């Protein structure tokens, strides 16, 4: 049996030392981190000099090493400040990659934005970890999600996520790529459906001891596997957000998402025949219509349909009650304040753009949108028939 090296002993010590993690992980400056980690090693009596740490961090930052399996291999999930960020191939299977999130809240519009920040931290070059998929089993008994957000795309779902996450104790994980990777493997039959719930629980773990409510916002194309996901979270309330199709299509024309670009999204991994899309007269209309039809078909007692026109007021008046969340006055004020900011750039004030998009829409776009408009009307009829939410105030 090989004896533990000094770096192995250092990593083991750090895994068991939460105070040191929280002191070292946020240090973004490499020189400052080298000073701090060298001092930590000296305190442990480990013969690792500053130059050795510098060389190791430089190697870890190379693209080749970032593609390699992390040096820190664990049988169980790392401590609470680590979150899963990726699935990596290993010996014909997959392992989970974890990073320390350095105390950062998940308040960026998308999970991937926070992930990009923490992956550059010197601490994570040293302590990036990998576990078997089975390590997620530890999250099987985690508190259930309070709500799941499905959406059409470009319809206010990012705003909803930002508002949900504005209150203390609210954890919102927005479109995490690692959860998408798990969903694909479940659809292919590689992993059992329970892995989806376990991954979501790991992503929403209580890192600071203050968590009260947990929410996941999925990608728009996950509507294609709504029956599967409702089976994974059968008792969890969910919402589907949608918007006037003309406005959504104008937004997609300006900056196309992955799902409206033919051949980019592996549709077959979500049970959709890509040949059908290839034959469609307008690919964006076809896929957005498929997303909306899938949501309409799945509407049940646990569903809240929300039209973009109802935001932001409907989040506090309808979505929070639907999710069983009753914020106090301070939390409610924070949530309302978040509704006044531009969701994808939270430092900017929000200004509506519906009129501008309607003016920008060409006659050709409006004609192509006909099938999607019909499905939109179906969603509106379902929403109004159920009286799921109050009508927007004129």
GROMACS .gro file of C-alpha atoms in nm:
model
  394
    1UNK     CA    1   0.000   0.000   0.000
    2UNK     CA    2   0.145   0.337  -0.104
    3UNK     CA    3   0.205   0.583   0.178
    4UNK     CA    4   0.022   0.916   0.160
    5UNK     CA    5   0.230   1.193   0.005
    6UNK     CA    6   0.257   1.537   0.166
    7UNK     CA    7   0.005   1.679  -0.081
    8UNK     CA    8  -0.235   1.392  -0.003
    9UNK     CA    9  -0.203   1.471   0.366
   10UNK     CA   10  -0.261   1.841   0.298
   11UNK     CA   11  -0.579   1.770   0.103
   12UNK     CA   12  -0.707   1.537   0.373
   13UNK     CA   13  -0.643   1.803   0.637
   14UNK     CA   14  -0.826   2.066   0.433
   15UNK     CA   15  -1.126   1.838   0.377
   16UNK     CA   16  -1.164   1.810   0.753
   17UNK     CA   17  -1.101   2.180   0.826
   18UNK     CA   18  -1.406   2.387   0.732
   19UNK     CA   19  -1.264   2.709   0.878
   20UNK     CA   20  -0.952   2.676   0.664
   21UNK     CA   21  -1.162   2.604   0.356
   22UNK     CA   22  -1.367   2.920   0.404
   23UNK     CA   23  -1.053   3.123   0.467
   24UNK     CA   24  -0.857   2.992   0.169
   25UNK     CA   25  -1.120   2.918  -0.097
   26UNK     CA   26  -1.229   3.280  -0.167
   27UNK     CA   27  -0.871   3.398  -0.236
   28UNK     CA   28  -0.868   3.480  -0.608
   29UNK     CA   29  -0.517   3.627  -0.630
   30UNK     CA   30  -0.270   3.347  -0.696
   31UNK     CA   31   0.021   3.509  -0.512
   32UNK     CA   32  -0.191   3.570  -0.203
   33UNK     CA   33  -0.318   3.214  -0.216
   34UNK     CA   34   0.035   3.074  -0.247
   35UNK     CA   35   0.137   3.266   0.064
   36UNK     CA   36  -0.168   3.141   0.255
   37UNK     CA   37  -0.149   2.775   0.150
   38UNK     CA   38   0.226   2.762   0.216
   39UNK     CA   39   0.168   2.895   0.566
   40UNK     CA   40  -0.108   2.637   0.616
   41UNK     CA   41   0.125   2.355   0.509
   42UNK     CA   42   0.395   2.481   0.744
   43UNK     CA   43   0.144   2.481   1.027
   44UNK     CA   44   0.077   2.115   0.955
   45UNK     CA   45   0.449   2.038   0.946
   46UNK     CA   46   0.430   1.936   0.579
   47UNK     CA   47   0.742   1.982   0.360
   48UNK     CA   48   0.569   2.158   0.069
   49UNK     CA   49   0.733   2.485  -0.035
   50UNK     CA   50   0.579   2.781  -0.213
   51UNK     CA   51   0.752   2.693  -0.541
   52UNK     CA   52   0.607   2.343  -0.534
   53UNK     CA   53   0.258   2.482  -0.483
   54UNK     CA   54   0.311   2.734  -0.764
   55UNK     CA   55   0.420   2.463  -1.007
   56UNK     CA   56   0.125   2.243  -0.913
   57UNK     CA   57  -0.128   2.524  -0.959
   58UNK     CA   58   0.022   2.615  -1.296
   59UNK     CA   59  -0.011   2.254  -1.416
   60UNK     CA   60  -0.368   2.231  -1.287
   61UNK     CA   61  -0.468   2.543  -1.483
   62UNK     CA   62  -0.370   2.397  -1.823
   63UNK     CA   63  -0.656   2.287  -2.052
   64UNK     CA   64  -0.521   1.931  -2.059
   65UNK     CA   65  -0.526   1.898  -1.679
   66UNK     CA   66  -0.873   2.053  -1.660
   67UNK     CA   67  -0.995   1.771  -1.884
   68UNK     CA   68  -0.829   1.507  -1.667
   69UNK     CA   69  -0.999   1.343  -1.371
   70UNK     CA   70  -0.933   1.545  -1.053
   71UNK     CA   71  -0.643   1.425  -0.841
   72UNK     CA   72  -0.863   1.430  -0.531
   73UNK     CA   73  -1.065   1.107  -0.559
   74UNK     CA   74  -1.329   1.051  -0.290
   75UNK     CA   75  -1.565   0.763  -0.224
   76UNK     CA   76  -1.826   0.994  -0.072
   77UNK     CA   77  -1.946   1.346  -0.148
   78UNK     CA   78  -1.709   1.616  -0.021
   79UNK     CA   79  -1.817   1.844   0.267
   80UNK     CA   80  -2.108   2.081   0.243
   81UNK     CA   81  -1.933   2.373   0.071
   82UNK     CA   82  -1.868   2.166  -0.243
   83UNK     CA   83  -2.128   2.138  -0.520
   84UNK     CA   84  -2.140   1.900  -0.819
   85UNK     CA   85  -2.055   2.078  -1.145
   86UNK     CA   86  -1.995   1.817  -1.414
   87UNK     CA   87  -2.000   1.452  -1.515
   88UNK     CA   88  -1.674   1.313  -1.649
   89UNK     CA   89  -1.615   0.988  -1.832
   90UNK     CA   90  -1.408   0.730  -1.647
   91UNK     CA   91  -1.349   0.361  -1.718
   92UNK     CA   92  -1.658   0.334  -1.936
   93UNK     CA   93  -1.880   0.511  -1.684
   94UNK     CA   94  -1.915   0.854  -1.530
   95UNK     CA   95  -1.793   1.026  -1.218
   96UNK     CA   96  -1.910   1.350  -1.058
   97UNK     CA   97  -1.679   1.651  -1.045
   98UNK     CA   98  -1.716   1.880  -0.740
   99UNK     CA   99  -1.587   2.231  -0.669
  100UNK     CA  100  -1.580   2.436  -0.350
  101UNK     CA  101  -1.812   2.736  -0.399
  102UNK     CA  102  -1.620   2.960  -0.157
  103UNK     CA  103  -1.932   3.079   0.022
  104UNK     CA  104  -2.074   3.234  -0.297
  105UNK     CA  105  -2.455   3.236  -0.306
  106UNK     CA  106  -2.622   3.107  -0.622
  107UNK     CA  107  -2.759   3.449  -0.712
  108UNK     CA  108  -2.620   3.477  -1.064
  109UNK     CA  109  -2.888   3.444  -1.334
  110UNK     CA  110  -2.752   3.099  -1.424
  111UNK     CA  111  -2.569   2.832  -1.223
  112UNK     CA  112  -2.300   2.814  -1.490
  113UNK     CA  113  -2.199   3.176  -1.424
  114UNK     CA  114  -2.114   3.101  -1.060
  115UNK     CA  115  -1.945   2.778  -1.166
  116UNK     CA  116  -1.716   2.975  -1.401
  117UNK     CA  117  -1.613   3.203  -1.116
  118UNK     CA  118  -1.523   2.930  -0.869
  119UNK     CA  119  -1.344   2.704  -1.118
  120UNK     CA  120  -1.077   2.975  -1.155
  121UNK     CA  121  -1.003   2.995  -0.784
  122UNK     CA  122  -0.657   2.863  -0.690
  123UNK     CA  123  -0.815   2.662  -0.408
  124UNK     CA  124  -1.016   2.461  -0.661
  125UNK     CA  125  -0.708   2.392  -0.871
  126UNK     CA  126  -0.573   2.223  -0.560
  127UNK     CA  127  -0.896   2.071  -0.423
  128UNK     CA  128  -1.108   1.989  -0.728
  129UNK     CA  129  -1.266   1.654  -0.642
  130UNK     CA  130  -1.428   1.355  -0.810
  131UNK     CA  131  -1.663   1.089  -0.674
  132UNK     CA  132  -1.852   0.794  -0.816
  133UNK     CA  133  -2.213   0.859  -0.918
  134UNK     CA  134  -2.307   0.643  -0.618
  135UNK     CA  135  -2.189   0.924  -0.389
  136UNK     CA  136  -2.515   1.102  -0.476
  137UNK     CA  137  -2.706   0.833  -0.286
  138UNK     CA  138  -2.625   1.024   0.032
  139UNK     CA  139  -2.873   1.291  -0.082
  140UNK     CA  140  -3.165   1.054  -0.124
  141UNK     CA  141  -3.318   1.165   0.206
  142UNK     CA  142  -3.251   1.537   0.160
  143UNK     CA  143  -3.539   1.785   0.209
  144UNK     CA  144  -3.765   1.790  -0.098
  145UNK     CA  145  -3.767   2.075  -0.347
  146UNK     CA  146  -4.028   2.343  -0.282
  147UNK     CA  147  -4.085   2.408  -0.650
  148UNK     CA  148  -3.967   2.336  -1.004
  149UNK     CA  149  -3.978   2.599  -1.279
  150UNK     CA  150  -4.037   2.492  -1.639
  151UNK     CA  151  -4.056   2.747  -1.918
  152UNK     CA  152  -4.084   2.823  -2.288
  153UNK     CA  153  -3.759   3.030  -2.292
  154UNK     CA  154  -3.734   3.409  -2.322
  155UNK     CA  155  -4.051   3.438  -2.117
  156UNK     CA  156  -3.950   3.569  -1.774
  157UNK     CA  157  -3.816   3.250  -1.619
  158UNK     CA  158  -3.482   3.413  -1.537
  159UNK     CA  159  -3.668   3.697  -1.367
  160UNK     CA  160  -3.869   3.440  -1.169
  161UNK     CA  161  -3.547   3.265  -1.064
  162UNK     CA  162  -3.386   3.592  -0.958
  163UNK     CA  163  -3.692   3.687  -0.752
  164UNK     CA  164  -3.719   3.344  -0.588
  165UNK     CA  165  -3.353   3.361  -0.490
  166UNK     CA  166  -3.364   3.715  -0.351
  167UNK     CA  167  -3.491   3.613  -0.007
  168UNK     CA  168  -3.254   3.489   0.265
  169UNK     CA  169  -3.260   3.111   0.296
  170UNK     CA  170  -3.386   3.058  -0.061
  171UNK     CA  171  -3.165   2.840  -0.282
  172UNK     CA  172  -3.232   2.859  -0.656
  173UNK     CA  173  -3.031   2.649  -0.899
  174UNK     CA  174  -3.089   2.782  -1.249
  175UNK     CA  175  -3.037   2.552  -1.547
  176UNK     CA  176  -2.734   2.360  -1.412
  177UNK     CA  177  -2.560   2.173  -1.697
  178UNK     CA  178  -2.470   1.882  -1.467
  179UNK     CA  179  -2.840   1.816  -1.398
  180UNK     CA  180  -2.908   1.822  -1.772
  181UNK     CA  181  -2.630   1.565  -1.817
  182UNK     CA  182  -2.793   1.337  -1.560
  183UNK     CA  183  -3.136   1.376  -1.721
  184UNK     CA  184  -2.991   1.269  -2.057
  185UNK     CA  185  -2.835   0.958  -1.904
  186UNK     CA  186  -3.163   0.869  -1.733
  187UNK     CA  187  -3.355   0.906  -2.061
  188UNK     CA  188  -3.101   0.673  -2.226
  189UNK     CA  189  -3.150   0.418  -1.949
  190UNK     CA  190  -2.792   0.449  -1.819
  191UNK     CA  191  -2.895   0.582  -1.476
  192UNK     CA  192  -3.211   0.527  -1.268
  193UNK     CA  193  -3.457   0.820  -1.242
  194UNK     CA  194  -3.380   0.863  -0.871
  195UNK     CA  195  -3.039   1.000  -0.974
  196UNK     CA  196  -3.212   1.316  -1.101
  197UNK     CA  197  -3.362   1.388  -0.758
  198UNK     CA  198  -3.032   1.307  -0.586
  199UNK     CA  199  -2.838   1.542  -0.813
  200UNK     CA  200  -3.091   1.821  -0.756
  201UNK     CA  201  -3.061   1.766  -0.382
  202UNK     CA  202  -2.682   1.784  -0.400
  203UNK     CA  203  -2.702   2.108  -0.598
  204UNK     CA  204  -2.940   2.264  -0.345
  205UNK     CA  205  -2.756   2.138  -0.036
  206UNK     CA  206  -2.753   2.362   0.270
  207UNK     CA  207  -2.403   2.512   0.259
  208UNK     CA  208  -2.444   2.777   0.529
  209UNK     CA  209  -2.700   2.619   0.762
  210UNK     CA  210  -2.961   2.880   0.666
  211UNK     CA  211  -3.154   2.707   0.387
  212UNK     CA  212  -3.532   2.721   0.418
  213UNK     CA  213  -3.660   2.672   0.062
  214UNK     CA  214  -3.511   2.505  -0.245
  215UNK     CA  215  -3.603   2.555  -0.610
  216UNK     CA  216  -3.473   2.432  -0.945
  217UNK     CA  217  -3.524   2.612  -1.276
  218UNK     CA  218  -3.480   2.369  -1.563
  219UNK     CA  219  -3.387   2.426  -1.926
  220UNK     CA  220  -3.673   2.492  -2.168
  221UNK     CA  221  -3.619   2.161  -2.350
  222UNK     CA  222  -3.673   1.961  -2.033
  223UNK     CA  223  -4.045   1.999  -2.101
  224UNK     CA  224  -3.997   1.717  -2.351
  225UNK     CA  225  -3.940   1.481  -2.057
  226UNK     CA  226  -4.201   1.633  -1.825
  227UNK     CA  227  -4.370   1.298  -1.747
  228UNK     CA  228  -4.035   1.157  -1.636
  229UNK     CA  229  -3.960   1.459  -1.418
  230UNK     CA  230  -4.307   1.463  -1.265
  231UNK     CA  231  -4.243   1.101  -1.171
  232UNK     CA  232  -3.915   1.201  -1.008
  233UNK     CA  233  -4.084   1.482  -0.808
  234UNK     CA  234  -4.446   1.363  -0.785
  235UNK     CA  235  -4.545   1.579  -0.490
  236UNK     CA  236  -4.350   1.890  -0.585
  237UNK     CA  237  -4.550   2.185  -0.723
  238UNK     CA  238  -4.435   2.314  -1.059
  239UNK     CA  239  -4.495   2.609  -1.284
  240UNK     CA  240  -4.473   2.665  -1.657
  241UNK     CA  241  -4.397   3.015  -1.781
  242UNK     CA  242  -4.478   3.120  -2.136
  243UNK     CA  243  -4.515   3.435  -2.344
  244UNK     CA  244  -4.669   3.573  -2.662
  245UNK     CA  245  -4.501   3.361  -2.931
  246UNK     CA  246  -4.424   3.658  -3.156
  247UNK     CA  247  -4.218   3.821  -2.879
  248UNK     CA  248  -4.034   3.497  -2.802
  249UNK     CA  249  -3.952   3.440  -3.169
  250UNK     CA  250  -3.819   3.795  -3.209
  251UNK     CA  251  -3.593   3.734  -2.908
  252UNK     CA  252  -3.472   3.406  -3.059
  253UNK     CA  253  -3.404   3.578  -3.391
  254UNK     CA  254  -3.187   3.835  -3.214
  255UNK     CA  255  -2.989   3.581  -3.013
  256UNK     CA  256  -3.076   3.218  -3.085
  257UNK     CA  257  -3.071   2.976  -2.794
  258UNK     CA  258  -2.918   2.630  -2.816
  259UNK     CA  259  -3.256   2.466  -2.866
  260UNK     CA  260  -3.360   2.673  -3.170
  261UNK     CA  261  -3.038   2.605  -3.363
  262UNK     CA  262  -3.078   2.288  -3.572
  263UNK     CA  263  -2.833   2.013  -3.484
  264UNK     CA  264  -2.699   2.175  -3.167
  265UNK     CA  265  -2.922   2.011  -2.906
  266UNK     CA  266  -2.920   1.626  -2.914
  267UNK     CA  267  -3.298   1.598  -2.931
  268UNK     CA  268  -3.297   1.221  -2.946
  269UNK     CA  269  -3.162   1.221  -2.590
  270UNK     CA  270  -3.490   1.378  -2.480
  271UNK     CA  271  -3.708   1.139  -2.676
  272UNK     CA  272  -3.764   1.375  -2.970
  273UNK     CA  273  -3.712   1.279  -3.335
  274UNK     CA  274  -3.466   1.530  -3.488
  275UNK     CA  275  -3.583   1.433  -3.837
  276UNK     CA  276  -3.920   1.589  -3.763
  277UNK     CA  277  -3.748   1.918  -3.683
  278UNK     CA  278  -3.532   1.901  -3.993
  279UNK     CA  279  -3.848   1.870  -4.203
  280UNK     CA  280  -4.024   2.161  -4.034
  281UNK     CA  281  -4.081   2.483  -4.228
  282UNK     CA  282  -3.950   2.687  -3.935
  283UNK     CA  283  -3.729   2.507  -3.684
  284UNK     CA  284  -3.766   2.760  -3.402
  285UNK     CA  285  -4.145   2.754  -3.427
  286UNK     CA  286  -4.144   2.374  -3.436
  287UNK     CA  287  -3.933   2.325  -3.125
  288UNK     CA  288  -4.100   2.602  -2.922
  289UNK     CA  289  -4.438   2.459  -3.016
  290UNK     CA  290  -4.322   2.114  -2.903
  291UNK     CA  291  -4.212   2.257  -2.567
  292UNK     CA  292  -4.544   2.434  -2.514
  293UNK     CA  293  -4.753   2.136  -2.625
  294UNK     CA  294  -4.560   1.909  -2.388
  295UNK     CA  295  -4.633   2.147  -2.101
  296UNK     CA  296  -5.002   2.175  -2.191
  297UNK     CA  297  -5.032   1.797  -2.210
  298UNK     CA  298  -4.875   1.760  -1.863
  299UNK     CA  299  -5.090   2.016  -1.677
  300UNK     CA  300  -5.217   1.866  -1.353
  301UNK     CA  301  -5.319   1.977  -1.006
  302UNK     CA  302  -4.957   2.052  -0.919
  303UNK     CA  303  -4.914   2.295  -1.208
  304UNK     CA  304  -4.933   2.673  -1.212
  305UNK     CA  305  -4.945   2.829  -1.557
  306UNK     CA  306  -4.804   3.181  -1.573
  307UNK     CA  307  -4.804   3.422  -1.865
  308UNK     CA  308  -4.514   3.667  -1.890
  309UNK     CA  309  -4.768   3.951  -1.885
  310UNK     CA  310  -4.848   3.862  -1.523
  311UNK     CA  311  -4.493   3.912  -1.399
  312UNK     CA  312  -4.351   4.032  -1.170
  313UNK     CA  313  -4.660   4.064  -0.947
  314UNK     CA  314  -4.772   3.705  -1.004
  315UNK     CA  315  -4.453   3.571  -0.849
  316UNK     CA  316  -4.547   3.701  -0.503
  317UNK     CA  317  -4.922   3.675  -0.551
  318UNK     CA  318  -4.939   3.332  -0.715
  319UNK     CA  319  -4.610   3.144  -0.750
  320UNK     CA  320  -4.493   3.172  -0.389
  321UNK     CA  321  -4.830   3.057  -0.247
  322UNK     CA  322  -4.834   2.775  -0.503
  323UNK     CA  323  -4.492   2.665  -0.379
  324UNK     CA  324  -4.606   2.690  -0.016
  325UNK     CA  325  -4.375   2.982   0.062
  326UNK     CA  326  -4.495   3.265   0.290
  327UNK     CA  327  -4.211   3.520   0.316
  328UNK     CA  328  -4.195   3.769   0.601
  329UNK     CA  329  -4.205   4.142   0.526
  330UNK     CA  330  -3.830   4.177   0.478
  331UNK     CA  331  -3.802   3.876   0.247
  332UNK     CA  332  -4.104   3.990   0.048
  333UNK     CA  333  -3.951   4.336   0.004
  334UNK     CA  334  -3.630   4.180  -0.130
  335UNK     CA  335  -3.826   3.962  -0.371
  336UNK     CA  336  -4.029   4.259  -0.498
  337UNK     CA  337  -3.712   4.467  -0.540
  338UNK     CA  338  -3.557   4.190  -0.752
  339UNK     CA  339  -3.860   4.212  -0.979
  340UNK     CA  340  -3.759   4.565  -1.072
  341UNK     CA  341  -3.417   4.464  -1.204
  342UNK     CA  342  -3.321   4.326  -1.543
  343UNK     CA  343  -3.292   3.954  -1.472
  344UNK     CA  344  -2.989   3.875  -1.689
  345UNK     CA  345  -2.799   4.185  -1.567
  346UNK     CA  346  -2.925   4.239  -1.211
  347UNK     CA  347  -2.744   4.572  -1.168
  348UNK     CA  348  -2.968   4.728  -1.437
  349UNK     CA  349  -3.327   4.841  -1.392
  350UNK     CA  350  -3.587   4.642  -1.586
  351UNK     CA  351  -3.772   4.803  -1.877
  352UNK     CA  352  -4.040   4.613  -2.067
  353UNK     CA  353  -3.976   4.531  -2.433
  354UNK     CA  354  -4.299   4.371  -2.550
  355UNK     CA  355  -4.407   4.666  -2.764
  356UNK     CA  356  -4.065   4.690  -2.927
  357UNK     CA  357  -4.066   4.320  -3.012
  358UNK     CA  358  -4.416   4.339  -3.156
  359UNK     CA  359  -4.304   4.627  -3.379
  360UNK     CA  360  -3.994   4.437  -3.487
  361UNK     CA  361  -4.184   4.122  -3.590
  362UNK     CA  362  -4.208   4.084  -3.965
  363UNK     CA  363  -4.522   3.962  -4.146
  364UNK     CA  364  -4.327   3.648  -4.238
  365UNK     CA  365  -4.248   3.576  -3.873
  366UNK     CA  366  -4.611   3.624  -3.774
  367UNK     CA  367  -4.728   3.388  -4.048
  368UNK     CA  368  -4.472   3.121  -3.952
  369UNK     CA  369  -4.574   3.146  -3.587
  370UNK     CA  370  -4.932   3.026  -3.654
  371UNK     CA  371  -4.893   2.672  -3.504
  372UNK     CA  372  -4.721   2.811  -3.195
  373UNK     CA  373  -4.986   3.079  -3.155
  374UNK     CA  374  -5.252   2.806  -3.155
  375UNK     CA  375  -5.072   2.623  -2.873
  376UNK     CA  376  -5.030   2.951  -2.686
  377UNK     CA  377  -5.406   3.001  -2.702
  378UNK     CA  378  -5.451   2.650  -2.564
  379UNK     CA  379  -5.227   2.735  -2.267
  380UNK     CA  380  -5.421   3.056  -2.210
  381UNK     CA  381  -5.747   2.865  -2.213
  382UNK     CA  382  -5.613   2.615  -1.961
  383UNK     CA  383  -5.487   2.892  -1.735
  384UNK     CA  384  -5.808   3.090  -1.745
  385UNK     CA  385  -6.032   2.784  -1.710
  386UNK     CA  386  -5.852   2.674  -1.398
  387UNK     CA  387  -5.837   3.031  -1.266
  388UNK     CA  388  -5.484   2.944  -1.161
  389UNK     CA  389  -5.367   3.304  -1.127
  390UNK     CA  390  -5.525   3.649  -1.103
  391UNK     CA  391  -5.554   3.842  -1.426
  392UNK     CA  392  -5.294   4.114  -1.481
  393UNK     CA  393  -5.407   4.456  -1.371
  394UNK     CA  394  -5.452   4.699  -1.659
   0.00000   0.00000   0.00000
